[in-house]
C-alpha positions as a LaTeX table, in Angstrom:
\begin{tabular}{lrrr}
\hline
Residue & $x$ (\AA) & $y$ (\AA) & $z$ (\AA) \\
\hline
Met1 & $-113.49$ & 16.46 & 147.57 \\
Asn2 & $-111.64$ & 18.65 & 149.62 \\
Ala3 & $-107.59$ & 17.98 & 149.98 \\
Arg4 & $-107.55$ & 15.81 & 152.63 \\
Ser5 & $-110.12$ & 13.39 & 151.21 \\
Val6 & $-108.13$ & 13.46 & 147.50 \\
Ala7 & $-105.12$ & 12.97 & 149.86 \\
Tyr8 & $-106.73$ & 9.93 & 151.99 \\
Asp9 & $-107.84$ & 8.28 & 148.74 \\
Cys10 & $-104.34$ & 8.58 & 147.31 \\
Leu11 & $-102.84$ & 6.89 & 150.45 \\
Cys12 & $-106.07$ & 3.96 & 150.48 \\
Lys13 & $-104.71$ & 3.22 & 146.64 \\
Ile14 & $-100.98$ & 3.68 & 146.55 \\
Ile15 & $-100.96$ & 1.78 & 150.05 \\
Leu16 & $-104.03$ & $-1.25$ & 149.55 \\
Glu17 & $-104.00$ & $-1.82$ & 145.66 \\
Gly18 & $-100.57$ & $-1.01$ & 144.76 \\
Gln19 & $-100.44$ & 2.09 & 142.29 \\
Tyr20 & $-97.54$ & 3.80 & 142.28 \\
Ala21 & $-97.06$ & 7.12 & 144.31 \\
Asn22 & $-95.78$ & 9.09 & 141.60 \\
Leu23 & $-98.14$ & 8.30 & 138.76 \\
Met24 & $-101.44$ & 8.46 & 141.41 \\
Met25 & $-99.90$ & 11.99 & 142.47 \\
Arg26 & $-100.18$ & 13.25 & 139.21 \\
Lys27 & $-103.40$ & 12.17 & 138.29 \\
Ala28 & $-104.79$ & 13.10 & 141.46 \\
Leu29 & $-103.35$ & 17.11 & 141.37 \\
Glu30 & $-105.06$ & 17.80 & 137.95 \\
Asn31 & $-108.51$ & 18.16 & 139.79 \\
Ile32 & $-107.26$ & 20.03 & 142.80 \\
Ser33 & $-106.46$ & 23.66 & 143.45 \\
Asp34 & $-103.39$ & 24.86 & 142.84 \\
Lys35 & $-103.29$ & 26.29 & 146.61 \\
Asp36 & $-103.80$ & 22.38 & 147.76 \\
Lys37 & $-101.31$ & 20.46 & 145.68 \\
Gly38 & $-98.31$ & 21.66 & 147.86 \\
Phe39 & $-100.54$ & 20.52 & 151.13 \\
Val40 & $-102.06$ & 17.30 & 149.53 \\
Thr41 & $-98.49$ & 16.06 & 148.06 \\
Gln42 & $-96.78$ & 16.63 & 151.20 \\
Ile43 & $-99.73$ & 14.76 & 153.13 \\
Val44 & $-99.05$ & 11.91 & 151.31 \\
Tyr45 & $-95.36$ & 11.99 & 150.35 \\
Gly46 & $-95.14$ & 12.10 & 154.65 \\
Thr47 & $-97.27$ & 10.00 & 155.64 \\
Leu48 & $-95.44$ & 7.04 & 152.88 \\
Arg49 & $-91.95$ & 8.59 & 154.71 \\
Asn50 & $-92.92$ & 8.24 & 157.88 \\
Tyr51 & $-95.35$ & 5.21 & 157.55 \\
Arg52 & $-94.32$ & 3.04 & 160.79 \\
Leu53 & $-93.36$ & 6.11 & 163.46 \\
Cys54 & $-97.23$ & 7.29 & 162.49 \\
Arg55 & $-98.35$ & 3.86 & 163.52 \\
Tyr56 & $-95.93$ & 3.59 & 166.32 \\
Gln57 & $-98.26$ & 6.64 & 168.06 \\
Trp58 & $-101.47$ & 5.10 & 168.09 \\
Val59 & $-101.72$ & 1.32 & 167.67 \\
Asp60 & $-100.67$ & 1.12 & 171.64 \\
Leu61 & $-103.98$ & 2.26 & 172.56 \\
Ile62 & $-105.98$ & $-0.08$ & 170.54 \\
Ser63 & $-107.03$ & $-3.52$ & 171.94 \\
Thr64 & $-107.57$ & $-5.59$ & 168.61 \\
Pro65 & $-106.44$ & $-4.80$ & 164.44 \\
Cys66 & $-108.57$ & $-2.25$ & 163.66 \\
Asp67 & $-110.28$ & $-1.62$ & 159.34 \\
Arg68 & $-107.02$ & $-1.31$ & 157.00 \\
Lys69 & $-108.52$ & 1.85 & 155.75 \\
Ile70 & $-109.19$ & 3.27 & 159.07 \\
Ala71 & $-104.99$ & 2.62 & 160.18 \\
Ile72 & $-104.06$ & 4.61 & 157.13 \\
Leu73 & $-106.48$ & 7.37 & 157.61 \\
Leu74 & $-105.37$ & 7.01 & 161.46 \\
Asp75 & $-101.56$ & 7.54 & 160.01 \\
Met76 & $-102.28$ & 10.48 & 158.01 \\
Ser77 & $-103.71$ & 12.73 & 160.91 \\
Val78 & $-101.08$ & 11.24 & 162.91 \\
Tyr79 & $-98.82$ & 12.68 & 159.95 \\
Gln80 & $-100.74$ & 15.63 & 159.86 \\
Leu81 & $-100.54$ & 16.51 & 164.22 \\
Phe82 & $-96.51$ & 16.05 & 164.44 \\
Phe83 & $-95.57$ & 16.95 & 161.28 \\
Met84 & $-97.31$ & 19.50 & 159.83 \\
Asp85 & $-97.38$ & 22.58 & 162.70 \\
Lys86 & $-99.42$ & 25.55 & 160.70 \\
Val87 & $-102.28$ & 23.03 & 160.37 \\
Pro88 & $-105.17$ & 23.40 & 163.16 \\
Thr89 & $-104.76$ & 20.31 & 165.18 \\
Tyr90 & $-109.60$ & 21.05 & 165.68 \\
Ala91 & $-109.62$ & 21.02 & 161.24 \\
Ile92 & $-107.49$ & 17.75 & 161.79 \\
Leu93 & $-109.60$ & 15.77 & 164.03 \\
Asn94 & $-112.82$ & 16.94 & 162.00 \\
Glu95 & $-111.46$ & 16.19 & 158.93 \\
Ala96 & $-110.80$ & 12.71 & 159.48 \\
Val97 & $-113.69$ & 11.85 & 161.66 \\
Asp98 & $-115.81$ & 13.19 & 158.17 \\
Cys99 & $-113.21$ & 10.74 & 156.31 \\
Ala100 & $-114.08$ & 7.67 & 158.10 \\
Ala101 & $-116.90$ & 5.52 & 157.74 \\
Lys102 & $-119.91$ & 6.08 & 160.05 \\
Ser103 & $-119.46$ & 3.06 & 162.23 \\
Ser104 & $-116.26$ & 3.82 & 162.92 \\
Lys105 & $-115.99$ & 8.02 & 163.12 \\
Gly106 & $-115.99$ & 8.02 & 167.08 \\
Phe107 & $-113.49$ & 5.41 & 167.35 \\
Val108 & $-111.06$ & 7.37 & 165.36 \\
Asn109 & $-112.07$ & 10.85 & 167.08 \\
Ala110 & $-111.38$ & 8.87 & 170.67 \\
Ile111 & $-108.11$ & 7.57 & 169.06 \\
Leu112 & $-106.83$ & 10.86 & 167.73 \\
Arg113 & $-107.69$ & 12.77 & 170.88 \\
Lys114 & $-105.69$ & 10.36 & 173.07 \\
Val115 & $-102.76$ & 10.91 & 170.41 \\
Glu116 & $-102.79$ & 14.77 & 170.57 \\
Val117 & $-103.31$ & 14.50 & 174.49 \\
Arg118 & $-100.45$ & 11.89 & 175.17 \\
Gly119 & $-97.63$ & 14.12 & 172.22 \\
Lys120 & $-95.56$ & 12.59 & 170.13 \\
Leu121 & $-93.81$ & 9.30 & 171.16 \\
Glu122 & $-89.87$ & 9.25 & 170.20 \\
Ser123 & $-87.92$ & 5.27 & 169.19 \\
Ser124 & $-84.99$ & 4.75 & 170.04 \\
Asp125 & $-85.44$ & 1.86 & 167.69 \\
Ile126 & $-83.42$ & 3.34 & 164.70 \\
Gly127 & $-86.55$ & 0.91 & 161.96 \\
Val128 & $-89.58$ & 2.92 & 163.80 \\
Ala129 & $-87.83$ & 6.26 & 163.92 \\
Thr130 & $-87.04$ & 6.23 & 160.40 \\
Ser131 & $-90.08$ & 3.90 & 159.37 \\
His132 & $-88.07$ & 1.27 & 157.50 \\
Pro133 & $-88.69$ & $-2.34$ & 157.15 \\
Glu134 & $-86.08$ & $-4.28$ & 159.77 \\
Trp135 & $-84.97$ & $-6.89$ & 156.92 \\
Leu136 & $-83.22$ & $-3.56$ & 154.92 \\
Leu137 & $-81.87$ & $-2.31$ & 157.25 \\
Asn138 & $-79.89$ & $-5.57$ & 158.37 \\
Leu139 & $-79.44$ & $-5.98$ & 154.39 \\
Trp140 & $-77.64$ & $-2.71$ & 154.87 \\
Lys141 & $-76.17$ & $-3.32$ & 157.72 \\
Ser142 & $-74.37$ & $-6.42$ & 156.47 \\
His143 & $-73.61$ & $-4.51$ & 153.37 \\
Tyr144 & $-72.40$ & $-0.93$ & 154.55 \\
Gly145 & $-71.73$ & $-1.46$ & 158.56 \\
Gln146 & $-73.88$ & $-0.29$ & 161.32 \\
Glu147 & $-72.63$ & 3.63 & 160.52 \\
Gln148 & $-73.66$ & 4.22 & 156.96 \\
Met149 & $-76.71$ & 1.57 & 157.61 \\
Glu150 & $-77.80$ & 4.62 & 159.77 \\
Lys151 & $-76.91$ & 7.12 & 157.25 \\
Ile152 & $-79.01$ & 6.16 & 154.56 \\
Ala153 & $-82.40$ & 5.50 & 156.94 \\
Gln154 & $-81.56$ & 9.08 & 157.66 \\
Gly155 & $-80.70$ & 10.26 & 154.19 \\
Asn156 & $-83.84$ & 9.12 & 152.91 \\
Asn157 & $-86.26$ & 10.90 & 155.05 \\
Leu158 & $-84.73$ & 14.18 & 153.62 \\
Asp159 & $-86.91$ & 16.35 & 151.06 \\
Ala160 & $-85.32$ & 15.58 & 147.76 \\
Gln161 & $-83.95$ & 18.41 & 145.84 \\
Val162 & $-84.76$ & 19.55 & 142.34 \\
Val163 & $-81.35$ & 19.18 & 140.17 \\
Gly164 & $-80.82$ & 20.67 & 137.09 \\
Arg165 & $-78.50$ & 19.32 & 134.25 \\
Leu166 & $-77.83$ & 21.84 & 131.61 \\
Asn167 & $-78.12$ & 21.04 & 127.75 \\
Thr168 & $-75.27$ & 21.83 & 126.19 \\
Tyr169 & $-76.06$ & 21.32 & 122.91 \\
Lys170 & $-79.29$ & 24.50 & 123.10 \\
Cys171 & $-77.37$ & 26.40 & 125.21 \\
Asn172 & $-74.24$ & 26.91 & 127.94 \\
Lys173 & $-73.54$ & 27.59 & 131.59 \\
Glu174 & $-72.76$ & 31.46 & 130.82 \\
Glu175 & $-76.39$ & 32.13 & 130.44 \\
Val176 & $-77.76$ & 29.83 & 133.16 \\
Glu177 & $-75.00$ & 30.92 & 135.88 \\
Gln178 & $-76.18$ & 34.69 & 135.41 \\
Met179 & $-79.23$ & 33.86 & 136.64 \\
Glu180 & $-80.37$ & 34.97 & 140.41 \\
Gly181 & $-81.50$ & 32.04 & 142.70 \\
Val182 & $-79.01$ & 29.32 & 140.61 \\
His183 & $-76.24$ & 27.58 & 142.34 \\
Phe184 & $-74.33$ & 25.59 & 139.97 \\
Leu185 & $-72.62$ & 21.42 & 141.90 \\
Asp186 & $-70.68$ & 20.75 & 139.12 \\
Glu187 & $-70.10$ & 22.16 & 135.44 \\
Leu188 & $-73.58$ & 20.48 & 134.42 \\
Ala189 & $-75.90$ & 19.74 & 137.46 \\
Phe190 & $-77.56$ & 23.11 & 139.68 \\
Val191 & $-79.74$ & 23.63 & 141.67 \\
Ala192 & $-82.45$ & 26.74 & 141.98 \\
Asp193 & $-84.24$ & 28.63 & 144.33 \\
Phe194 & $-87.31$ & 28.87 & 141.80 \\
Asn195 & $-89.31$ & 26.31 & 140.82 \\
Leu196 & $-87.11$ & 24.68 & 137.58 \\
Val197 & $-89.65$ & 22.30 & 135.98 \\
Gln198 & $-92.03$ & 26.10 & 135.60 \\
Ser199 & $-89.28$ & 27.94 & 133.96 \\
Asp200 & $-88.48$ & 28.76 & 130.22 \\
Leu201 & $-85.52$ & 26.96 & 130.45 \\
Phe202 & $-86.87$ & 23.87 & 131.25 \\
Lys203 & $-90.03$ & 24.44 & 129.12 \\
Glu204 & $-87.70$ & 25.40 & 125.96 \\
Gly205 & $-85.61$ & 21.88 & 126.35 \\
Lys206 & $-82.87$ & 24.42 & 127.48 \\
Ile207 & $-82.03$ & 21.78 & 130.98 \\
Val208 & $-83.15$ & 18.60 & 132.19 \\
Ile209 & $-84.51$ & 17.76 & 135.19 \\
Gln210 & $-82.30$ & 14.83 & 136.60 \\
Asp211 & $-80.94$ & 13.74 & 139.99 \\
Glu212 & $-76.76$ & 14.54 & 140.50 \\
Ser213 & $-75.64$ & 11.31 & 141.02 \\
Ser214 & $-78.11$ & 9.99 & 138.20 \\
Gln215 & $-75.63$ & 12.36 & 135.52 \\
Gln216 & $-72.30$ & 10.41 & 137.41 \\
Val217 & $-73.73$ & 7.27 & 134.95 \\
Val218 & $-73.22$ & 8.91 & 131.61 \\
Lys219 & $-70.07$ & 10.81 & 132.33 \\
Met220 & $-68.37$ & 7.40 & 133.83 \\
Met221 & $-69.30$ & 6.12 & 129.72 \\
Asp222 & $-67.60$ & 8.87 & 128.27 \\
Val223 & $-68.60$ & 8.84 & 125.19 \\
Lys224 & $-67.90$ & 10.62 & 122.11 \\
Glu225 & $-68.33$ & 12.12 & 119.05 \\
Gly226 & $-69.58$ & 9.96 & 116.22 \\
Met227 & $-69.58$ & 6.72 & 118.38 \\
Arg228 & $-72.26$ & 4.25 & 117.72 \\
Val229 & $-73.63$ & 3.68 & 121.08 \\
Leu230 & $-76.51$ & 1.12 & 122.88 \\
Asp231 & $-79.41$ & 2.49 & 125.75 \\
Cys232 & $-80.78$ & $-0.66$ & 126.77 \\
Cys233 & $-84.00$ & $-0.07$ & 129.03 \\
Ser234 & $-83.91$ & 3.58 & 128.13 \\
Ala235 & $-87.26$ & 5.44 & 129.17 \\
Pro236 & $-87.90$ & 8.37 & 130.41 \\
Gly237 & $-85.01$ & 8.79 & 128.54 \\
Thr238 & $-83.00$ & 11.32 & 130.58 \\
Lys239 & $-79.65$ & 9.32 & 130.21 \\
Thr240 & $-79.98$ & 9.10 & 126.49 \\
Ser241 & $-80.93$ & 13.05 & 126.30 \\
Gln242 & $-77.76$ & 13.20 & 128.10 \\
Ile243 & $-75.00$ & 10.71 & 125.99 \\
Ala244 & $-76.74$ & 12.36 & 122.76 \\
Met245 & $-75.32$ & 15.58 & 124.14 \\
Met246 & $-72.15$ & 14.19 & 124.82 \\
Met247 & $-71.64$ & 12.95 & 121.13 \\
Asn248 & $-72.92$ & 16.56 & 120.72 \\
Asn249 & $-75.70$ & 15.56 & 118.28 \\
Thr250 & $-73.90$ & 13.41 & 116.28 \\
Gly251 & $-73.10$ & 9.58 & 115.74 \\
Glu252 & $-76.73$ & 6.84 & 116.43 \\
Ile253 & $-78.14$ & 6.29 & 119.52 \\
Ile254 & $-80.33$ & 2.82 & 119.74 \\
Ala255 & $-82.25$ & 3.71 & 122.82 \\
Asn256 & $-84.80$ & 0.47 & 123.10 \\
Glu257 & $-87.40$ & 0.87 & 125.91 \\
Leu258 & $-90.27$ & $-2.85$ & 126.36 \\
His259 & $-93.42$ & $-0.05$ & 126.74 \\
Glu260 & $-95.00$ & 1.92 & 123.81 \\
His261 & $-96.01$ & 4.18 & 126.13 \\
Arg262 & $-92.67$ & 4.61 & 127.87 \\
Ala263 & $-91.45$ & 4.29 & 124.59 \\
Lys264 & $-92.92$ & 7.75 & 123.69 \\
Leu265 & $-91.82$ & 9.46 & 126.18 \\
Val266 & $-87.81$ & 8.33 & 125.35 \\
Glu267 & $-89.02$ & 10.06 & 121.67 \\
Asp268 & $-91.11$ & 13.18 & 123.05 \\
Thr269 & $-87.81$ & 14.13 & 125.52 \\
Met270 & $-85.68$ & 13.31 & 122.83 \\
Ser271 & $-87.22$ & 15.51 & 120.66 \\
Lys272 & $-87.90$ & 18.53 & 123.03 \\
Leu273 & $-83.93$ & 18.82 & 123.54 \\
Gly274 & $-83.94$ & 18.55 & 120.37 \\
Phe275 & $-81.74$ & 15.52 & 119.69 \\
Thr276 & $-81.58$ & 13.66 & 116.35 \\
Asn277 & $-79.64$ & 10.95 & 116.36 \\
Thr278 & $-81.37$ & 8.64 & 117.80 \\
Val279 & $-83.68$ & 5.64 & 117.08 \\
Val280 & $-85.93$ & 4.67 & 119.82 \\
Ile281 & $-86.97$ & 1.11 & 119.66 \\
Gln282 & $-89.38$ & $-1.14$ & 121.57 \\
Asp283 & $-88.45$ & $-4.31$ & 122.30 \\
Asp284 & $-87.21$ & $-6.69$ & 125.49 \\
Ala285 & $-84.03$ & $-5.66$ & 125.84 \\
Leu286 & $-83.38$ & $-9.71$ & 126.11 \\
Asn287 & $-84.03$ & $-9.20$ & 122.24 \\
Leu288 & $-81.33$ & $-6.71$ & 121.47 \\
Ser289 & $-78.85$ & $-9.98$ & 120.62 \\
Gln290 & $-80.91$ & $-11.01$ & 117.57 \\
Arg291 & $-82.28$ & $-7.77$ & 116.42 \\
Phe292 & $-78.28$ & $-6.42$ & 116.14 \\
Glu293 & $-75.21$ & $-7.69$ & 115.16 \\
Glu294 & $-72.48$ & $-8.50$ & 117.05 \\
Ala295 & $-69.71$ & $-6.02$ & 117.91 \\
Ser296 & $-71.93$ & $-3.45$ & 116.50 \\
Phe297 & $-71.96$ & $-0.93$ & 119.84 \\
Asp298 & $-68.97$ & 1.48 & 120.67 \\
Ala299 & $-70.76$ & 1.79 & 123.67 \\
Ile300 & $-73.21$ & 0.08 & 125.74 \\
Leu301 & $-75.07$ & 1.38 & 128.94 \\
Val302 & $-77.24$ & $-1.06$ & 130.96 \\
Asp303 & $-79.48$ & 0.74 & 133.19 \\
Ala304 & $-80.81$ & $-1.94$ & 134.46 \\
Pro305 & $-84.66$ & $-2.54$ & 136.17 \\
Cys306 & $-84.14$ & $-2.55$ & 140.20 \\
Ser307 & $-85.14$ & $-2.63$ & 143.18 \\
Gly308 & $-84.98$ & 0.64 & 143.68 \\
Leu309 & $-83.70$ & 1.12 & 147.21 \\
Gly310 & $-81.61$ & 3.91 & 146.14 \\
Val311 & $-84.21$ & 6.40 & 145.48 \\
Leu312 & $-86.86$ & 5.94 & 148.72 \\
Arg313 & $-86.87$ & 9.49 & 149.50 \\
Arg314 & $-88.48$ & 9.54 & 145.82 \\
Lys315 & $-90.44$ & 6.72 & 146.31 \\
Pro316 & $-91.49$ & 6.11 & 149.77 \\
Glu317 & $-94.09$ & 3.47 & 149.16 \\
Ile318 & $-91.18$ & 0.91 & 148.39 \\
Lys319 & $-90.30$ & 0.44 & 151.97 \\
Ser320 & $-93.56$ & $-0.73$ & 152.50 \\
Lys321 & $-94.25$ & $-2.88$ & 149.75 \\
Ile322 & $-90.83$ & $-4.86$ & 148.70 \\
Lys323 & $-89.96$ & $-7.98$ & 150.15 \\
Pro324 & $-86.72$ & $-9.58$ & 149.66 \\
Glu325 & $-88.13$ & $-12.53$ & 147.74 \\
Asn326 & $-88.84$ & $-9.59$ & 144.64 \\
Ile327 & $-84.72$ & $-8.93$ & 144.49 \\
Asp328 & $-83.80$ & $-12.18$ & 144.17 \\
Glu329 & $-86.22$ & $-12.37$ & 140.92 \\
Ile330 & $-84.84$ & $-8.72$ & 139.67 \\
Val331 & $-81.31$ & $-10.14$ & 140.18 \\
Gln332 & $-81.35$ & $-13.10$ & 137.50 \\
Leu333 & $-83.49$ & $-9.94$ & 135.10 \\
Gln334 & $-80.45$ & $-8.27$ & 135.60 \\
Ala335 & $-77.88$ & $-10.95$ & 134.67 \\
Asn336 & $-80.05$ & $-12.02$ & 131.79 \\
Ile337 & $-80.22$ & $-8.50$ & 130.30 \\
Leu338 & $-75.94$ & $-8.09$ & 130.51 \\
Asp339 & $-75.34$ & $-11.66$ & 129.67 \\
Ser340 & $-77.85$ & $-11.23$ & 126.39 \\
Val341 & $-76.41$ & $-7.32$ & 125.20 \\
Gln342 & $-72.50$ & $-7.59$ & 126.11 \\
Ser343 & $-72.05$ & $-9.63$ & 122.15 \\
Leu344 & $-73.07$ & $-6.29$ & 120.62 \\
Leu345 & $-69.86$ & $-4.78$ & 121.92 \\
Lys346 & $-66.96$ & $-3.74$ & 119.82 \\
Lys347 & $-63.53$ & $-4.81$ & 121.16 \\
Gln348 & $-62.27$ & $-1.95$ & 123.35 \\
Gly349 & $-65.74$ & $-0.72$ & 123.67 \\
Val350 & $-66.83$ & $-0.02$ & 127.15 \\
Leu351 & $-70.21$ & $-1.31$ & 129.37 \\
Val352 & $-71.80$ & 0.82 & 131.74 \\
Tyr353 & $-74.22$ & $-0.87$ & 134.26 \\
Ser354 & $-76.10$ & 0.88 & 136.83 \\
Thr355 & $-79.14$ & 0.55 & 139.13 \\
Cys356 & $-80.44$ & 3.38 & 141.40 \\
Thr357 & $-80.34$ & 0.66 & 144.37 \\
Leu358 & $-78.09$ & $-0.20$ & 147.45 \\
Asn359 & $-78.24$ & $-3.68$ & 147.41 \\
Lys360 & $-74.24$ & $-5.54$ & 146.72 \\
Lys361 & $-76.62$ & $-8.49$ & 145.59 \\
Glu362 & $-77.81$ & $-5.90$ & 142.39 \\
Asn363 & $-74.36$ & $-4.04$ & 142.36 \\
Glu364 & $-70.86$ & $-5.29$ & 142.77 \\
Lys365 & $-72.04$ & $-9.17$ & 143.24 \\
Gln366 & $-73.44$ & $-8.73$ & 139.62 \\
Ile367 & $-70.69$ & $-7.38$ & 138.03 \\
Glu368 & $-68.34$ & $-10.12$ & 140.09 \\
Arg369 & $-71.38$ & $-12.93$ & 138.24 \\
Phe370 & $-70.39$ & $-10.97$ & 134.92 \\
Leu371 & $-66.80$ & $-10.44$ & 134.92 \\
Lys372 & $-66.56$ & $-14.63$ & 136.23 \\
Asn373 & $-68.41$ & $-16.08$ & 133.50 \\
His374 & $-67.15$ & $-13.53$ & 130.74 \\
Glu375 & $-63.02$ & $-13.29$ & 130.96 \\
Glu376 & $-62.99$ & $-11.52$ & 127.89 \\
Tyr377 & $-64.45$ & $-7.93$ & 130.23 \\
Glu378 & $-62.40$ & $-6.14$ & 132.67 \\
Leu379 & $-63.33$ & $-4.11$ & 135.30 \\
Ile380 & $-62.70$ & $-0.43$ & 134.87 \\
Cys381 & $-63.93$ & 1.43 & 137.59 \\
Glu382 & $-66.83$ & 1.07 & 139.97 \\
Lys383 & $-68.96$ & 3.51 & 142.19 \\
Thr384 & $-71.61$ & 3.87 & 144.85 \\
Ile385 & $-73.43$ & 6.74 & 145.76 \\
Phe386 & $-75.18$ & 6.46 & 149.28 \\
Pro387 & $-78.32$ & 9.11 & 149.42 \\
Thr388 & $-76.83$ & 11.69 & 152.64 \\
Asp389 & $-77.39$ & 14.49 & 150.95 \\
Ala390 & $-80.98$ & 16.69 & 148.92 \\
Thr391 & $-78.94$ & 16.32 & 145.96 \\
Lys392 & $-78.21$ & 12.83 & 145.47 \\
Asp393 & $-80.31$ & 9.31 & 145.22 \\
Gly394 & $-78.45$ & 6.63 & 145.93 \\
Phe395 & $-76.76$ & 4.75 & 142.73 \\
Tyr396 & $-74.25$ & 2.28 & 141.82 \\
Met397 & $-72.44$ & 2.32 & 138.82 \\
Ala398 & $-69.85$ & 0.43 & 137.08 \\
Lys399 & $-67.85$ & 0.60 & 133.82 \\
Val400 & $-66.28$ & $-2.97$ & 132.35 \\
Leu401 & $-64.07$ & $-2.91$ & 128.73 \\
Lys402 & $-63.80$ & $-5.40$ & 126.09 \\
Lys403 & $-60.53$ & $-6.66$ & 126.40 \\
Gly404 & $-59.47$ & $-7.05$ & 122.67 \\
\hline
\end{tabular}
């Protein structure tokens, strides 16, 4: 298949079959040339990120709903017309017609030509302009106010910048700092003018790819050498490795993960980065309180399963897939995990709870509920990070102390 056919196939599987965009893309990019990888990635993620705005460009030109696959083809083609300036219009139209089923070729050609002649439509509706569902914008407005809601929606459409984190167990800041094109954001986090994933630093395990907000979670734990730490939901091991680094590969980390293939990711991460103080186990987080003795950990990280509303620029398919009722199920799971593992913490130990979402039900309200039900705990601090610049995903984190 040519590049546009690959992009179209990916979009259909992501939107119609519920496939994860990152996994779908990883598989699809294995079979195309290097020069086409960026092109396909831009079409897929750009169309997902701007799905409502793309649909808005053509939906008024049809009198009855069209086939869902054809609608995706039109969305994808409109994205190229209005967001990819260097792509020739004739190539977009011709290949859209080639991708269409025989019975729909004339329809696709006619609609796209009308869209091209009319030009891009702007919308004053922020839901359309930023391609977010109305219920989600209303949720953010009620939780954070109109101004912050708009900043979140606009921030979600920025291209996420790749952020590196030093692995100080293998290298120091000076070694990385002297490289041309490296710009540090703080003592650990940095961005670069070159592809970090293709760099020797990454391949040798001297750096880790980790969003700036994610790095703040482990910093909040303030772990020390020799501690025993539980990471309840550890895959892919990025935060686990930061814990190990801050402990200078001493003490013991129990890194739990539910699924076997994801537990293997944690093992691979720790091995690549040189850490030997971690035991990876595969279990349901709800079973950990039976597996380990009470008060047997100095610190616990609950990086909880969540709705992912803080990482929509990286996972734009969430915008069109998630429904309000899905969140209620996640909230209950988070509560169950917190209630289950809290007995494993020693007195004067800290538990850090984090999510990559922006929803007070999963965040502040979840911690309020926890503290009400477990009076032996007190809140030390909490923080919400909004995705308003390209190096920070949306995150929430709270640190609670077990009194005694």
